[in-house]
Amino acid sequence: DADVTQTPRNRITKTGKRIMLECSQTKGHDRMYWYRQDPGLGLRLIYYSFDVKDINKGEISDGYSVSRQAQAKFSLSLESAIPNQTALYFCATSGTPGLAGEGSRSDTQYFGPGTRLTVL
Amino acid sequence: QKEVEQDPGPLSVPEGAIVSLNCTYSNSAFQYFMWYRQYSRKGPELLMYTYSSGNKEDGRFTAQVDKSSKYISLFIRDSQPSDSATYLCAMSVGDYKLTFGKGTLLTVNP
């Protein structure tokens, strides 16, 4: 089974609809992230959470909200979807702080398979 | 100026070629450097991880970091068609957030 799963994998919706994208992980990581990927713009951070009670906005949080239901679950909501939110959405996780310096992998993020969202 | 600059390509090479992929950055506080590989319709996966300056080799892949020039590279030797993917550089100051380049699309032709 995949360590980071996302549901749904594909979604087509209409302008104004509320949409929720879900992410689950079995890696035991504390930190979880939501990104969107657009052609020519790369990966941009929407929200991130360092533990269940710590949620932070990323560079493009307007129009989005999140919920960290448990250590393993992090959901992204679009309260009222608009066409320019059409994109590929990725969830990622990273581990708890390890040893500092050479060889530390605590910054490494592990990505889910993505959700392709189309807003008509 | 973007924090991380990466030529989007596309880059097309024949099988067996040596491939060089590069990123430049402006934030001198970056100290963790990564390369991710993303196949079409898949999530990015970590390929190489480097802390601070220097080289790191893993099979056909070599990652180089030159902090004095704010320049990182990924070299692929004996490239294979299975290496065809988008390659993303990523960097961190150590705050567990990554800043990504836009990715370079590589095609290795048989």
PDB file of N, CA and C in Angstrom, chain A residues 9 31 33 35 37 40-43 45 48 50 88 90 94 97 101-109 111-113 116, chain B residues 32 34 36 38 41-46 49-53 56 86 88 92-98 100-103:
ATOM      1  N   ARG A   9      -8.826  10.879  -6.966  1.00  0.00           N
ATOM      2  CA  ARG A   9      -7.690  11.067  -7.868  1.00  0.00           C
ATOM      3  C   ARG A   9      -8.033  12.047  -8.989  1.00  0.00           C
ATOM      4  N   ARG A  31       4.527  16.192  10.032  1.00  0.00           N
ATOM      5  CA  ARG A  31       4.306  17.346   9.175  1.00  0.00           C
ATOM      6  C   ARG A  31       3.612  16.944   7.870  1.00  0.00           C
ATOM      7  N   TYR A  33       1.587  18.684   4.195  1.00  0.00           N
ATOM      8  CA  TYR A  33       1.589  19.860   3.315  1.00  0.00           C
ATOM      9  C   TYR A  33       0.579  19.658   2.185  1.00  0.00           C
ATOM     10  N   TYR A  35       0.049  21.231  -1.749  1.00  0.00           N
ATOM     11  CA  TYR A  35       0.585  22.026  -2.851  1.00  0.00           C
ATOM     12  C   TYR A  35      -0.391  21.978  -4.036  1.00  0.00           C
ATOM     13  N   GLN A  37       0.026  22.341  -8.354  1.00  0.00           N
ATOM     14  CA  GLN A  37       1.009  22.388  -9.441  1.00  0.00           C
ATOM     15  C   GLN A  37       0.299  22.835 -10.711  1.00  0.00           C
ATOM     16  N   GLY A  40       4.109  25.654 -15.908  1.00  0.00           N
ATOM     17  CA  GLY A  40       4.860  26.897 -15.944  1.00  0.00           C
ATOM     18  C   GLY A  40       5.028  27.590 -14.610  1.00  0.00           C
ATOM     19  N   LEU A  41       4.318  27.096 -13.583  1.00  0.00           N
ATOM     20  CA  LEU A  41       4.411  27.741 -12.260  1.00  0.00           C
ATOM     21  C   LEU A  41       5.016  26.833 -11.203  1.00  0.00           C
ATOM     22  N   GLY A  42       5.137  25.559 -11.495  1.00  0.00           N
ATOM     23  CA  GLY A  42       5.751  24.651 -10.545  1.00  0.00           C
ATOM     24  C   GLY A  42       4.846  24.341  -9.362  1.00  0.00           C
ATOM     25  N   LEU A  43       5.445  23.869  -8.291  1.00  0.00           N
ATOM     26  CA  LEU A  43       4.728  23.514  -7.060  1.00  0.00           C
ATOM     27  C   LEU A  43       4.655  24.729  -6.146  1.00  0.00           C
ATOM     28  N   LEU A  45       3.052  26.141  -2.393  1.00  0.00           N
ATOM     29  CA  LEU A  45       2.551  25.680  -1.098  1.00  0.00           C
ATOM     30  C   LEU A  45       1.260  26.411  -0.735  1.00  0.00           C
ATOM     31  N   TYR A  48       0.346  24.248   5.366  1.00  0.00           N
ATOM     32  CA  TYR A  48       1.140  23.198   5.965  1.00  0.00           C
ATOM     33  C   TYR A  48       0.816  23.091   7.453  1.00  0.00           C
ATOM     34  N   PHE A  50       2.432  21.322  11.093  1.00  0.00           N
ATOM     35  CA  PHE A  50       3.556  20.651  11.743  1.00  0.00           C
ATOM     36  C   PHE A  50       3.091  19.669  12.821  1.00  0.00           C
ATOM     37  N   LEU A  88      -3.397  20.502 -10.522  1.00  0.00           N
ATOM     38  CA  LEU A  88      -3.035  19.230  -9.916  1.00  0.00           C
ATOM     39  C   LEU A  88      -2.654  19.511  -8.465  1.00  0.00           C
ATOM     40  N   PHE A  90      -1.274  18.210  -4.734  1.00  0.00           N
ATOM     41  CA  PHE A  90      -0.473  17.186  -4.078  1.00  0.00           C
ATOM     42  C   PHE A  90      -0.451  17.392  -2.571  1.00  0.00           C
ATOM     43  N   SER A  94       6.435  15.003   5.879  1.00  0.00           N
ATOM     44  CA  SER A  94       7.852  14.890   6.250  1.00  0.00           C
ATOM     45  C   SER A  94       7.953  14.507   7.717  1.00  0.00           C
ATOM     46  N   PRO A  97      11.949  15.936  13.498  1.00  0.00           N
ATOM     47  CA  PRO A  97      13.351  16.337  13.425  1.00  0.00           C
ATOM     48  C   PRO A  97      14.283  15.203  13.799  1.00  0.00           C
ATOM     49  N   GLY A 101      22.621  18.348  10.508  1.00  0.00           N
ATOM     50  CA  GLY A 101      23.859  18.228   9.766  1.00  0.00           C
ATOM     51  C   GLY A 101      23.815  17.186   8.673  1.00  0.00           C
ATOM     52  N   GLU A 102      24.959  16.768   8.230  1.00  0.00           N
ATOM     53  CA  GLU A 102      25.088  15.860   7.095  1.00  0.00           C
ATOM     54  C   GLU A 102      24.273  14.591   7.309  1.00  0.00           C
ATOM     55  N   GLY A 103      23.511  14.254   6.301  1.00  0.00           N
ATOM     56  CA  GLY A 103      22.756  13.012   6.372  1.00  0.00           C
ATOM     57  C   GLY A 103      21.360  13.167   6.901  1.00  0.00           C
ATOM     58  N   SER A 104      21.018  14.331   7.454  1.00  0.00           N
ATOM     59  CA  SER A 104      19.669  14.516   7.972  1.00  0.00           C
ATOM     60  C   SER A 104      18.670  14.512   6.841  1.00  0.00           C
ATOM     61  N   ARG A 105      17.579  13.798   7.036  1.00  0.00           N
ATOM     62  CA  ARG A 105      16.575  13.732   5.996  1.00  0.00           C
ATOM     63  C   ARG A 105      15.278  14.380   6.464  1.00  0.00           C
ATOM     64  N   SER A 106      15.305  15.156   7.549  1.00  0.00           N
ATOM     65  CA  SER A 106      14.048  15.627   8.124  1.00  0.00           C
ATOM     66  C   SER A 106      13.342  16.628   7.229  1.00  0.00           C
ATOM     67  N   ASP A 107      14.065  17.236   6.259  1.00  0.00           N
ATOM     68  CA  ASP A 107      13.413  18.151   5.326  1.00  0.00           C
ATOM     69  C   ASP A 107      12.789  17.411   4.162  1.00  0.00           C
ATOM     70  N   THR A 108      13.120  16.158   3.981  1.00  0.00           N
ATOM     71  CA  THR A 108      12.624  15.434   2.821  1.00  0.00           C
ATOM     72  C   THR A 108      11.114  15.296   2.887  1.00  0.00           C
ATOM     73  N   GLN A 109      10.456  15.624   1.795  1.00  0.00           N
ATOM     74  CA  GLN A 109       9.011  15.474   1.730  1.00  0.00           C
ATOM     75  C   GLN A 109       8.649  14.328   0.792  1.00  0.00           C
ATOM     76  N   PHE A 111       5.567  12.622  -1.366  1.00  0.00           N
ATOM     77  CA  PHE A 111       4.352  13.094  -2.015  1.00  0.00           C
ATOM     78  C   PHE A 111       3.362  11.970  -2.290  1.00  0.00           C
ATOM     79  N   GLY A 112       2.091  12.348  -2.251  1.00  0.00           N
ATOM     80  CA  GLY A 112       1.041  11.461  -2.711  1.00  0.00           C
ATOM     81  C   GLY A 112       0.947  11.472  -4.225  1.00  0.00           C
ATOM     82  N   PRO A 113      -0.003  10.717  -4.781  1.00  0.00           N
ATOM     83  CA  PRO A 113      -0.111  10.585  -6.235  1.00  0.00           C
ATOM     84  C   PRO A 113      -0.796  11.760  -6.918  1.00  0.00           C
ATOM     85  N   ARG A 116      -6.272  15.437  -9.655  1.00  0.00           N
ATOM     86  CA  ARG A 116      -6.470  16.359 -10.772  1.00  0.00           C
ATOM     87  C   ARG A 116      -7.861  16.967 -10.636  1.00  0.00           C
TER      88      ARG A 116
ATOM     89  N   TYR B  32      19.852  22.869   2.632  1.00  0.00           N
ATOM     90  CA  TYR B  32      19.462  21.507   2.263  1.00  0.00           C
ATOM     91  C   TYR B  32      18.968  21.553   0.822  1.00  0.00           C
ATOM     92  N   MET B  34      17.722  19.289  -2.667  1.00  0.00           N
ATOM     93  CA  MET B  34      17.142  18.028  -3.114  1.00  0.00           C
ATOM     94  C   MET B  34      16.824  18.071  -4.602  1.00  0.00           C
ATOM     95  N   TYR B  36      14.037  16.093  -7.062  1.00  0.00           N
ATOM     96  CA  TYR B  36      12.904  15.194  -7.170  1.00  0.00           C
ATOM     97  C   TYR B  36      12.694  14.847  -8.645  1.00  0.00           C
ATOM     98  N   GLN B  38       9.690  13.487 -11.282  1.00  0.00           N
ATOM     99  CA  GLN B  38       8.238  13.346 -11.402  1.00  0.00           C
ATOM    100  C   GLN B  38       7.899  12.776 -12.772  1.00  0.00           C
ATOM    101  N   ARG B  41       1.816  12.250 -14.637  1.00  0.00           N
ATOM    102  CA  ARG B  41       0.634  11.843 -13.885  1.00  0.00           C
ATOM    103  C   ARG B  41       0.968  11.158 -12.555  1.00  0.00           C
ATOM    104  N   LYS B  42       2.162  11.445 -12.033  1.00  0.00           N
ATOM    105  CA  LYS B  42       2.566  10.890 -10.737  1.00  0.00           C
ATOM    106  C   LYS B  42       3.027  12.013  -9.813  1.00  0.00           C
ATOM    107  N   GLY B  43       3.145  11.684  -8.520  1.00  0.00           N
ATOM    108  CA  GLY B  43       3.694  12.651  -7.583  1.00  0.00           C
ATOM    109  C   GLY B  43       5.211  12.667  -7.634  1.00  0.00           C
ATOM    110  N   PRO B  44       5.828  13.786  -7.245  1.00  0.00           N
ATOM    111  CA  PRO B  44       7.297  13.843  -7.205  1.00  0.00           C
ATOM    112  C   PRO B  44       7.854  12.826  -6.218  1.00  0.00           C
ATOM    113  N   GLU B  45       9.004  12.264  -6.557  1.00  0.00           N
ATOM    114  CA  GLU B  45       9.682  11.339  -5.658  1.00  0.00           C
ATOM    115  C   GLU B  45      11.128  11.800  -5.487  1.00  0.00           C
ATOM    116  N   LEU B  46      11.627  11.671  -4.248  1.00  0.00           N
ATOM    117  CA  LEU B  46      12.979  12.127  -3.954  1.00  0.00           C
ATOM    118  C   LEU B  46      14.001  11.281  -4.697  1.00  0.00           C
ATOM    119  N   TYR B  49      19.562  13.861  -2.197  1.00  0.00           N
ATOM    120  CA  TYR B  49      19.502  14.788  -1.065  1.00  0.00           C
ATOM    121  C   TYR B  49      20.937  15.169  -0.699  1.00  0.00           C
ATOM    122  N   THR B  50      21.191  16.459  -0.564  1.00  0.00           N
ATOM    123  CA  THR B  50      22.528  16.932  -0.222  1.00  0.00           C
ATOM    124  C   THR B  50      22.425  18.016   0.840  1.00  0.00           C
ATOM    125  N   TYR B  51      23.315  17.935   1.805  1.00  0.00           N
ATOM    126  CA  TYR B  51      23.396  18.979   2.821  1.00  0.00           C
ATOM    127  C   TYR B  51      24.636  19.817   2.562  1.00  0.00           C
ATOM    128  N   SER B  52      24.457  21.135   2.441  1.00  0.00           N
ATOM    129  CA  SER B  52      25.544  22.088   2.242  1.00  0.00           C
ATOM    130  C   SER B  52      26.262  21.836   0.917  1.00  0.00           C
ATOM    131  N   SER B  53      27.495  22.252   0.780  1.00  0.00           N
ATOM    132  CA  SER B  53      28.208  22.150  -0.482  1.00  0.00           C
ATOM    133  C   SER B  53      28.829  20.776  -0.675  1.00  0.00           C
ATOM    134  N   LYS B  56      27.522  14.431  -4.291  1.00  0.00           N
ATOM    135  CA  LYS B  56      26.977  13.177  -3.785  1.00  0.00           C
ATOM    136  C   LYS B  56      26.638  12.306  -4.977  1.00  0.00           C
ATOM    137  N   THR B  86      10.062  14.800 -15.467  1.00  0.00           N
ATOM    138  CA  THR B  86      10.352  16.174 -15.065  1.00  0.00           C
ATOM    139  C   THR B  86      11.198  16.131 -13.796  1.00  0.00           C
ATOM    140  N   LEU B  88      12.754  18.225 -10.644  1.00  0.00           N
ATOM    141  CA  LEU B  88      12.508  19.414  -9.839  1.00  0.00           C
ATOM    142  C   LEU B  88      13.617  19.567  -8.814  1.00  0.00           C
ATOM    143  N   SER B  92      15.851  24.076   1.108  1.00  0.00           N
ATOM    144  CA  SER B  92      15.272  24.429   2.407  1.00  0.00           C
ATOM    145  C   SER B  92      16.315  25.136   3.259  1.00  0.00           C
ATOM    146  N   VAL B  93      15.849  26.047   4.082  1.00  0.00           N
ATOM    147  CA  VAL B  93      16.750  26.691   5.051  1.00  0.00           C
ATOM    148  C   VAL B  93      16.812  25.881   6.339  1.00  0.00           C
ATOM    149  N   GLY B  94      16.000  24.827   6.413  1.00  0.00           N
ATOM    150  CA  GLY B  94      15.986  24.004   7.612  1.00  0.00           C
ATOM    151  C   GLY B  94      14.731  24.198   8.447  1.00  0.00           C
ATOM    152  N   ASP B  95      13.720  24.847   7.831  1.00  0.00           N
ATOM    153  CA  ASP B  95      12.467  25.095   8.559  1.00  0.00           C
ATOM    154  C   ASP B  95      11.373  24.130   8.134  1.00  0.00           C
ATOM    155  N   TYR B  96      11.790  23.052   7.460  1.00  0.00           N
ATOM    156  CA  TYR B  96      10.879  21.983   7.024  1.00  0.00           C
ATOM    157  C   TYR B  96       9.927  22.431   5.927  1.00  0.00           C
ATOM    158  N   LYS B  97      10.187  23.575   5.313  1.00  0.00           N
ATOM    159  CA  LYS B  97       9.459  23.981   4.118  1.00  0.00           C
ATOM    160  C   LYS B  97      10.425  23.964   2.937  1.00  0.00           C
ATOM    161  N   LEU B  98       9.918  23.547   1.798  1.00  0.00           N
ATOM    162  CA  LEU B  98      10.752  23.475   0.602  1.00  0.00           C
ATOM    163  C   LEU B  98      10.351  24.552  -0.389  1.00  0.00           C
ATOM    164  N   PHE B 100      10.635  25.094  -4.404  1.00  0.00           N
ATOM    165  CA  PHE B 100      10.884  24.291  -5.593  1.00  0.00           C
ATOM    166  C   PHE B 100      11.210  25.165  -6.795  1.00  0.00           C
ATOM    167  N   GLY B 101      12.061  24.610  -7.684  1.00  0.00           N
ATOM    168  CA  GLY B 101      12.160  25.160  -9.023  1.00  0.00           C
ATOM    169  C   GLY B 101      10.943  24.708  -9.814  1.00  0.00           C
ATOM    170  N   LYS B 102      10.776  25.272 -11.013  1.00  0.00           N
ATOM    171  CA  LYS B 102       9.593  24.951 -11.810  1.00  0.00           C
ATOM    172  C   LYS B 102       9.689  23.608 -12.515  1.00  0.00           C
ATOM    173  N   GLY B 103      10.891  23.007 -12.526  1.00  0.00           N
ATOM    174  CA  GLY B 103      11.056  21.703 -13.145  1.00  0.00           C
ATOM    175  C   GLY B 103      11.584  21.775 -14.559  1.00  0.00           C
TER     176      GLY B 103
END
